[in-house]
Amino acid sequence: MKTFPELVQTLRETRNLPDPELKALLEHQGPDEVLFQAADKTRREIYGDEVYIRGLIEFTNYCRNNCYYCGIRRDNKNAERYRLSQEEILDCCEEGYALGFRTFVLQGGEDPYYTDARICAIVTEIRRRFPDCAITLSIGEKSRESYQAFFDAGANRYLLRHETASEPHYRSLHPDGMQLSNRKRCLYDLKEIGYQVGSGFMVGSPGQTTECIIQDLRFLQDLQPDMIGIGPYITHPDTPFAACPSGSVDLTLRLVAVLRLMFPYALLPATTALGTLHPLGRELGLKAGANVVMPNLSPVSVRKLYELYENKICTGEEAAQCRGCLERRVDSAGYQIVTAIGNVKRESAGERG
Ligand code: 5AD
Ligand code: FES
């Protein structure tokens, strides 16, 4: 069996490892510096020290789904529900644009109030007012026709984490109505339509094994998404998983680095969940290979209500200063925030191998 540095080097050079070697890498005991340095090297070769910012607008916390891990699941009667109006959403964009954001991410639960017509109207208006910005949707599983309609209205990107690529594990995280096969269908439809697609999974969700994670990586190799979002699972008291412990920061960081080496060109966020479990979680994520941060642009009055998990950061009085706060944090990690649309960089034909 290869040593840890040998595994890292092979992964960096070939962007792949056989299952047993991936398992050894993921379960390795001891410091990860060699891995983080390799990931940072790959990241700097492609993206330099640039960090892209995405303005996240959490516009509804109503959801028709009942995922066992999620704080805004339908059956959580303690969740105080809200929706932002089209005008409120546009105000968030206006404010975000002035702060230097060139990507707006509209994220919400699967809320039937937002019919295709309403989503299309919002997207059309953002497109009209901010022609130089990317519009990212993160509103769950829809029909191919709906995805096409949003795309035609001007949306460019779509985030839909697959959550887990293991069929039994997927079943244990979701009630019967939801199907891994449909989620995958959505992701391939989105890609075919022409969206830049983001997928991903939670690290340390209840019942997750190293084998599940390897299946996640294999699924991502097949999908070849432009963006991959991962963060630790964090428990929420009003869910069936309330008693399940949160995921590990260390394993999340290790996976960020593994993803950077397997997908050198991917856009990888240092997630809010990572920043929630560790005061310097996002900085550590950047140093492990992440190159995106997604601060919240939602009105301060609703931020606490979009509570997927407990103790979420950036929901208090400090929230309005996220841009400045993040700039200092990114700077302290050795990178810099840029005002740019931040599209995925694709490799040219000669660059591979
Ligand atoms: N902890 C961490 N992440 C969560 N998500 C949902 N619930 C939780 C939780 N309890 C993640 C899911 C979803 C994304 C928007 O947030 O991966 O796709
Ligand atoms: Fe939001 Fe620091 S990033 S307050």
Coordinates of C-alpha atoms and ligand atoms in Angstrom, one line a residue:
M1 CA 0.0 0.0 0.0
K2 CA 1.2 3.5 -0.8
T3 CA 2.1 6.0 1.9
F4 CA -0.1 9.0 2.4
P5 CA 2.2 11.4 0.5
E6 CA 2.3 8.9 -2.4
L7 CA -1.5 8.6 -2.5
V8 CA -1.7 12.4 -2.5
Q9 CA 0.8 12.7 -5.3
T10 CA -0.9 10.0 -7.5
L11 CA -4.2 11.7 -7.0
R12 CA -2.8 15.1 -8.0
E13 CA -1.2 13.6 -11.1
T14 CA -3.9 11.3 -12.3
R15 CA -7.0 12.9 -10.7
N16 CA -8.1 9.4 -9.6
L17 CA -7.4 6.5 -7.3
P18 CA -8.8 3.0 -7.1
D19 CA -11.4 2.5 -4.4
P20 CA -9.0 0.9 -1.8
E21 CA -6.6 3.8 -2.1
L22 CA -9.3 6.4 -1.8
K23 CA -10.5 4.6 1.3
A24 CA -7.0 4.7 2.7
L25 CA -6.7 8.4 1.9
L26 CA -10.1 9.2 3.4
E27 CA -9.5 7.2 6.6
H28 CA -5.9 8.2 7.1
Q29 CA -5.0 9.2 10.6
G30 CA -2.8 12.1 11.2
P31 CA -2.0 15.5 9.7
D32 CA -3.4 16.5 6.3
E33 CA -0.8 19.2 5.5
V34 CA 0.6 17.3 2.5
L35 CA -2.8 16.9 1.1
F36 CA -3.8 20.5 1.6
Q37 CA -0.6 21.8 0.1
A38 CA -1.1 19.7 -3.0
A39 CA -4.7 20.9 -3.4
D40 CA -3.6 24.5 -2.9
K41 CA -1.0 24.1 -5.6
T42 CA -3.5 22.7 -8.0
R43 CA -6.0 25.5 -7.2
R44 CA -3.3 28.2 -7.7
E45 CA -2.3 26.8 -11.0
I46 CA -5.8 27.3 -12.3
Y47 CA -7.5 30.0 -10.3
G48 CA -4.5 31.8 -8.7
D49 CA -5.4 33.4 -5.4
E50 CA -8.9 34.5 -6.6
V51 CA -12.0 33.8 -4.6
Y52 CA -15.4 34.3 -6.1
I53 CA -18.3 35.6 -4.1
R54 CA -21.9 34.6 -4.7
G55 CA -24.7 36.6 -3.1
L56 CA -27.1 34.1 -1.5
I57 CA -30.8 35.1 -1.4
E58 CA -32.8 32.7 0.7
F59 CA -36.2 33.7 -0.6
T60 CA -38.6 31.1 0.9
N61 CA -38.3 28.6 3.8
Y62 CA -41.6 26.9 2.9
C63 CA -40.9 23.4 1.7
R64 CA -43.1 20.5 0.5
N65 CA -40.4 18.0 1.4
N66 CA -39.6 16.3 4.6
C67 CA -35.9 15.4 4.5
Y68 CA -35.0 14.0 7.9
Y69 CA -31.9 16.1 8.4
C70 CA -33.3 19.5 7.4
G71 CA -34.6 22.2 9.7
I72 CA -37.1 23.7 7.3
R73 CA -38.7 20.3 6.5
R74 CA -42.5 20.4 6.1
D75 CA -43.3 18.8 9.4
N76 CA -41.2 21.2 11.5
K77 CA -44.1 23.1 13.1
N78 CA -41.6 25.2 15.0
A79 CA -40.2 26.8 11.9
E80 CA -41.6 30.3 11.3
R81 CA -42.2 30.5 7.6
Y82 CA -41.5 33.4 5.3
R83 CA -41.5 34.3 1.6
L84 CA -39.8 37.3 0.0
S85 CA -41.7 39.2 -2.6
Q86 CA -40.3 39.8 -6.1
E87 CA -39.5 43.4 -5.0
E88 CA -37.7 42.3 -1.9
I89 CA -35.6 39.9 -3.9
L90 CA -34.7 42.6 -6.4
D91 CA -33.8 44.9 -3.5
C92 CA -31.3 42.2 -2.3
C93 CA -29.8 42.1 -5.8
E94 CA -29.6 45.9 -6.0
E95 CA -27.7 46.0 -2.6
G96 CA -25.6 43.0 -3.6
Y97 CA -24.6 44.6 -7.0
A98 CA -23.4 47.7 -5.2
L99 CA -21.3 45.5 -2.9
G100 CA -19.6 43.9 -5.9
F101 CA -21.6 40.7 -6.3
R102 CA -22.0 39.5 -9.9
T103 CA -23.7 36.2 -9.1
F104 CA -27.1 36.0 -7.3
V105 CA -28.1 32.6 -6.0
L106 CA -31.9 32.3 -5.4
Q107 CA -32.3 29.5 -2.9
G108 CA -35.4 28.2 -1.3
G109 CA -37.4 25.2 -0.2
E110 CA -39.6 23.5 -2.7
D111 CA -42.4 26.0 -2.3
P112 CA -45.4 25.5 -4.5
Y113 CA -46.3 29.2 -4.2
Y114 CA -43.4 29.9 -6.5
T115 CA -44.9 28.5 -9.7
D116 CA -42.8 28.4 -12.9
A117 CA -44.5 31.6 -14.0
R118 CA -43.5 33.4 -10.8
I119 CA -39.9 32.1 -11.0
C120 CA -39.6 33.0 -14.6
A121 CA -40.9 36.5 -13.9
I122 CA -38.3 37.0 -11.1
V123 CA -35.5 35.6 -13.3
T124 CA -36.6 37.8 -16.3
E125 CA -36.5 40.9 -14.2
I126 CA -33.1 40.2 -12.6
R127 CA -31.7 39.4 -16.1
R128 CA -33.1 42.7 -17.4
R129 CA -31.7 44.8 -14.6
F130 CA -28.4 43.0 -14.1
P131 CA -27.3 41.8 -17.6
D132 CA -23.7 41.3 -16.5
C133 CA -24.6 39.0 -13.6
A134 CA -25.0 35.2 -13.4
I135 CA -28.3 34.0 -12.0
T136 CA -28.1 30.8 -10.1
L137 CA -31.2 28.9 -9.0
S138 CA -31.3 26.4 -6.1
I139 CA -35.0 25.4 -5.8
G140 CA -34.9 21.7 -5.9
E141 CA -36.3 19.0 -8.1
K142 CA -38.5 20.1 -11.1
S143 CA -39.5 18.8 -14.5
R144 CA -37.2 19.2 -17.4
E145 CA -39.7 21.6 -18.9
S146 CA -39.5 23.8 -15.9
Y147 CA -35.8 23.8 -15.9
Q148 CA -35.9 24.8 -19.6
A149 CA -38.3 27.6 -18.9
F150 CA -36.1 29.1 -16.2
F151 CA -33.1 28.8 -18.5
D152 CA -34.9 30.5 -21.3
A153 CA -35.9 33.3 -18.9
G154 CA -32.2 33.9 -18.2
A155 CA -31.0 31.6 -15.4
N156 CA -27.4 30.3 -16.0
R157 CA -26.6 28.1 -13.1
Y158 CA -28.3 25.5 -10.9
L159 CA -27.4 24.1 -7.6
L160 CA -28.8 20.7 -6.5
R161 CA -26.8 18.6 -4.2
H162 CA -27.3 14.9 -4.7
E163 CA -26.9 14.5 -0.9
T164 CA -25.7 10.9 -1.2
A165 CA -25.1 8.6 -4.1
S166 CA -25.7 5.5 -2.1
E167 CA -29.3 4.2 -2.7
P168 CA -29.8 2.7 0.9
H169 CA -28.2 5.8 2.4
Y170 CA -30.4 8.0 0.4
R171 CA -33.5 6.0 1.6
S172 CA -32.4 6.5 5.2
L173 CA -32.1 10.3 4.8
H174 CA -35.4 10.9 2.9
P175 CA -39.0 9.8 3.2
D176 CA -40.5 7.5 0.6
G177 CA -41.7 10.2 -1.9
M178 CA -38.1 11.2 -2.8
Q179 CA -36.0 9.2 -5.1
L180 CA -32.2 9.3 -5.8
S181 CA -33.0 8.4 -9.4
N182 CA -35.1 11.5 -9.9
R183 CA -32.4 13.7 -8.3
K184 CA -29.9 12.3 -10.7
R185 CA -32.3 12.8 -13.6
C186 CA -32.7 16.4 -12.6
L187 CA -28.9 16.9 -12.6
Y188 CA -28.4 15.4 -16.1
D189 CA -31.3 17.3 -17.5
L190 CA -29.9 20.6 -16.1
K191 CA -26.5 19.8 -17.7
E192 CA -28.1 18.9 -21.1
I193 CA -30.1 22.2 -21.1
G194 CA -26.9 24.1 -20.8
Y195 CA -26.8 25.2 -17.1
Q196 CA -23.5 25.3 -15.2
V197 CA -24.4 22.7 -12.6
G198 CA -23.5 22.3 -9.0
S199 CA -24.0 19.2 -7.0
G200 CA -22.6 17.9 -3.7
F201 CA -23.3 16.2 -0.4
M202 CA -23.2 16.6 3.3
V203 CA -20.2 15.2 5.2
G204 CA -21.0 13.1 8.2
S205 CA -24.7 12.8 7.6
P206 CA -26.3 10.0 9.8
G207 CA -25.3 6.6 8.5
Q208 CA -22.7 7.8 6.0
T209 CA -19.7 5.5 5.6
T210 CA -16.5 5.8 3.7
E211 CA -18.1 3.6 1.1
C212 CA -20.9 6.1 0.7
I213 CA -18.4 8.9 0.2
I214 CA -16.5 6.9 -2.5
Q215 CA -19.8 6.4 -4.3
D216 CA -20.4 10.2 -4.1
L217 CA -17.0 10.8 -5.7
R218 CA -17.7 8.2 -8.4
F219 CA -21.1 9.8 -9.1
L220 CA -19.4 13.2 -9.4
Q221 CA -16.8 11.8 -11.8
D222 CA -19.7 10.7 -14.0
L223 CA -21.7 13.9 -13.7
Q224 CA -18.7 16.2 -14.1
P225 CA -20.4 19.2 -12.4
D226 CA -19.0 22.7 -12.6
M227 CA -19.5 23.3 -8.9
I228 CA -19.3 21.0 -6.0
G229 CA -20.7 22.1 -2.6
I230 CA -19.9 20.1 0.5
G231 CA -20.3 21.0 4.2
P232 CA -20.5 19.1 7.4
Y233 CA -23.9 17.8 8.4
I234 CA -25.1 19.8 11.4
T235 CA -27.8 18.6 13.7
H236 CA -31.1 20.5 14.1
P237 CA -33.2 20.0 17.3
D238 CA -36.6 19.9 15.4
T239 CA -35.8 17.1 13.1
P240 CA -36.0 13.3 13.4
F241 CA -32.2 13.3 13.4
A242 CA -32.0 15.7 16.4
A243 CA -29.9 13.2 18.4
C244 CA -27.4 12.5 15.6
P245 CA -24.0 14.1 16.1
S246 CA -22.8 16.7 13.6
G247 CA -20.2 15.8 11.0
S248 CA -16.5 16.5 11.3
V249 CA -14.7 19.6 10.2
D250 CA -11.5 17.6 9.6
L251 CA -13.1 15.1 7.3
T252 CA -14.9 18.0 5.4
L253 CA -11.6 19.8 4.8
R254 CA -9.9 16.6 3.7
L255 CA -12.7 16.1 1.2
V256 CA -12.5 19.6 -0.1
A257 CA -8.8 18.9 -0.9
V258 CA -9.6 15.5 -2.5
L259 CA -12.3 17.2 -4.6
R260 CA -9.8 19.9 -5.7
L261 CA -7.4 17.2 -6.8
M262 CA -10.0 15.1 -8.6
F263 CA -11.7 18.1 -10.2
P264 CA -9.0 20.7 -10.6
Y265 CA -11.3 23.1 -12.5
A266 CA -14.3 22.9 -10.2
L267 CA -15.8 25.8 -8.3
L268 CA -15.7 24.7 -4.7
P269 CA -17.3 26.8 -2.0
A270 CA -16.0 27.1 1.6
T271 CA -19.4 26.7 3.0
T272 CA -21.4 28.4 5.8
A273 CA -21.8 25.1 7.5
L274 CA -18.0 24.7 7.7
G275 CA -17.9 28.2 9.2
T276 CA -20.6 27.3 11.6
L277 CA -18.8 24.3 13.1
H278 CA -15.4 26.1 13.4
P279 CA -14.7 29.8 13.8
L280 CA -12.1 29.7 11.0
G281 CA -13.9 26.9 9.0
R282 CA -14.2 28.9 5.8
E283 CA -10.6 30.1 5.9
L284 CA -9.5 26.5 6.4
G285 CA -11.7 25.5 3.5
L286 CA -10.0 28.0 1.2
K287 CA -6.6 26.7 2.3
A288 CA -7.7 23.2 1.5
G289 CA -8.6 24.1 -2.0
A290 CA -12.0 25.9 -2.0
N291 CA -12.3 29.0 -4.2
V292 CA -15.8 30.4 -3.6
V293 CA -17.7 31.9 -0.7
M294 CA -21.4 32.5 -0.6
P295 CA -22.4 35.1 1.9
N296 CA -26.0 35.8 2.7
L297 CA -27.7 38.7 1.0
S298 CA -31.2 38.0 2.4
P299 CA -32.7 40.8 4.5
V300 CA -31.4 40.5 8.1
S301 CA -35.0 40.2 9.4
V302 CA -35.4 36.7 7.8
R303 CA -31.9 35.3 8.1
K304 CA -32.5 33.4 11.3
L305 CA -35.5 31.8 9.9
Y306 CA -33.7 30.0 7.1
E307 CA -32.4 27.6 9.6
L308 CA -31.4 24.3 7.9
Y309 CA -29.2 23.5 11.0
E310 CA -28.5 24.9 14.4
N311 CA -26.3 27.9 15.2
K312 CA -25.9 29.1 11.6
I313 CA -23.5 32.0 11.4
C314 CA -24.0 35.4 9.8
T315 CA -27.6 35.8 10.9
G316 CA -27.2 38.5 13.5
E317 CA -26.4 42.2 13.6
E318 CA -23.1 41.7 11.9
A319 CA -24.8 40.2 8.9
A320 CA -24.9 43.5 7.0
Q321 CA -21.2 43.7 7.0
C322 CA -20.6 40.3 5.5
R323 CA -18.7 41.6 2.5
G324 CA -16.1 43.5 4.6
C325 CA -15.9 40.7 7.2
L326 CA -15.3 38.1 4.4
E327 CA -12.7 40.3 2.7
R328 CA -10.6 40.3 5.9
R329 CA -11.1 36.6 6.4
V330 CA -10.2 35.7 2.8
D331 CA -7.2 38.0 3.0
S332 CA -6.0 36.4 6.2
A333 CA -6.1 33.0 4.5
G334 CA -3.8 34.3 1.7
Y335 CA -6.4 34.8 -1.1
Q336 CA -8.4 37.7 -2.4
I337 CA -12.0 38.3 -3.2
V338 CA -12.6 39.5 -6.8
T339 CA -15.6 41.3 -8.3
A340 CA -16.2 39.0 -11.2
I341 CA -18.9 36.7 -12.6
G342 CA -16.6 33.8 -11.7
N343 CA -17.5 31.3 -14.3
V344 CA -15.9 27.9 -14.2
K345 CA -12.5 27.7 -16.0
R346 CA -12.5 24.8 -18.4
E347 CA -9.4 23.1 -19.5
S348 CA -8.3 23.3 -23.1
A349 CA -7.8 20.0 -25.1
G350 CA -4.1 20.0 -24.6
E351 CA -4.1 20.5 -20.8
R352 CA -5.4 17.1 -19.7
G353 CA -3.1 14.4 -18.6
Ligands
5AD1 N1 -26.7 20.3 8.0 C1 -25.9 20.6 7.0 N2 -26.3 20.9 5.8 C2 -27.6 20.7 5.5 N3 -28.3 20.9 4.4 C3 -29.7 20.6 4.7 N4 -29.8 20.4 6.0 C4 -28.6 20.4 6.5 C5 -28.0 20.1 7.8 N5 -28.8 19.8 8.9 C6 -27.7 21.1 3.1 C7 -28.2 20.1 2.1 C8 -28.9 21.0 1.1 C9 -28.2 22.4 1.3 C10 -29.0 23.5 0.8 O1 -28.0 22.4 2.7 O2 -27.1 19.5 1.5 O3 -28.7 20.6 -0.3
FES2 FE1 -20.9 37.2 7.5 FE2 -18.5 37.4 8.5 S1 -19.1 36.6 6.7 S2 -20.3 38.3 9.2

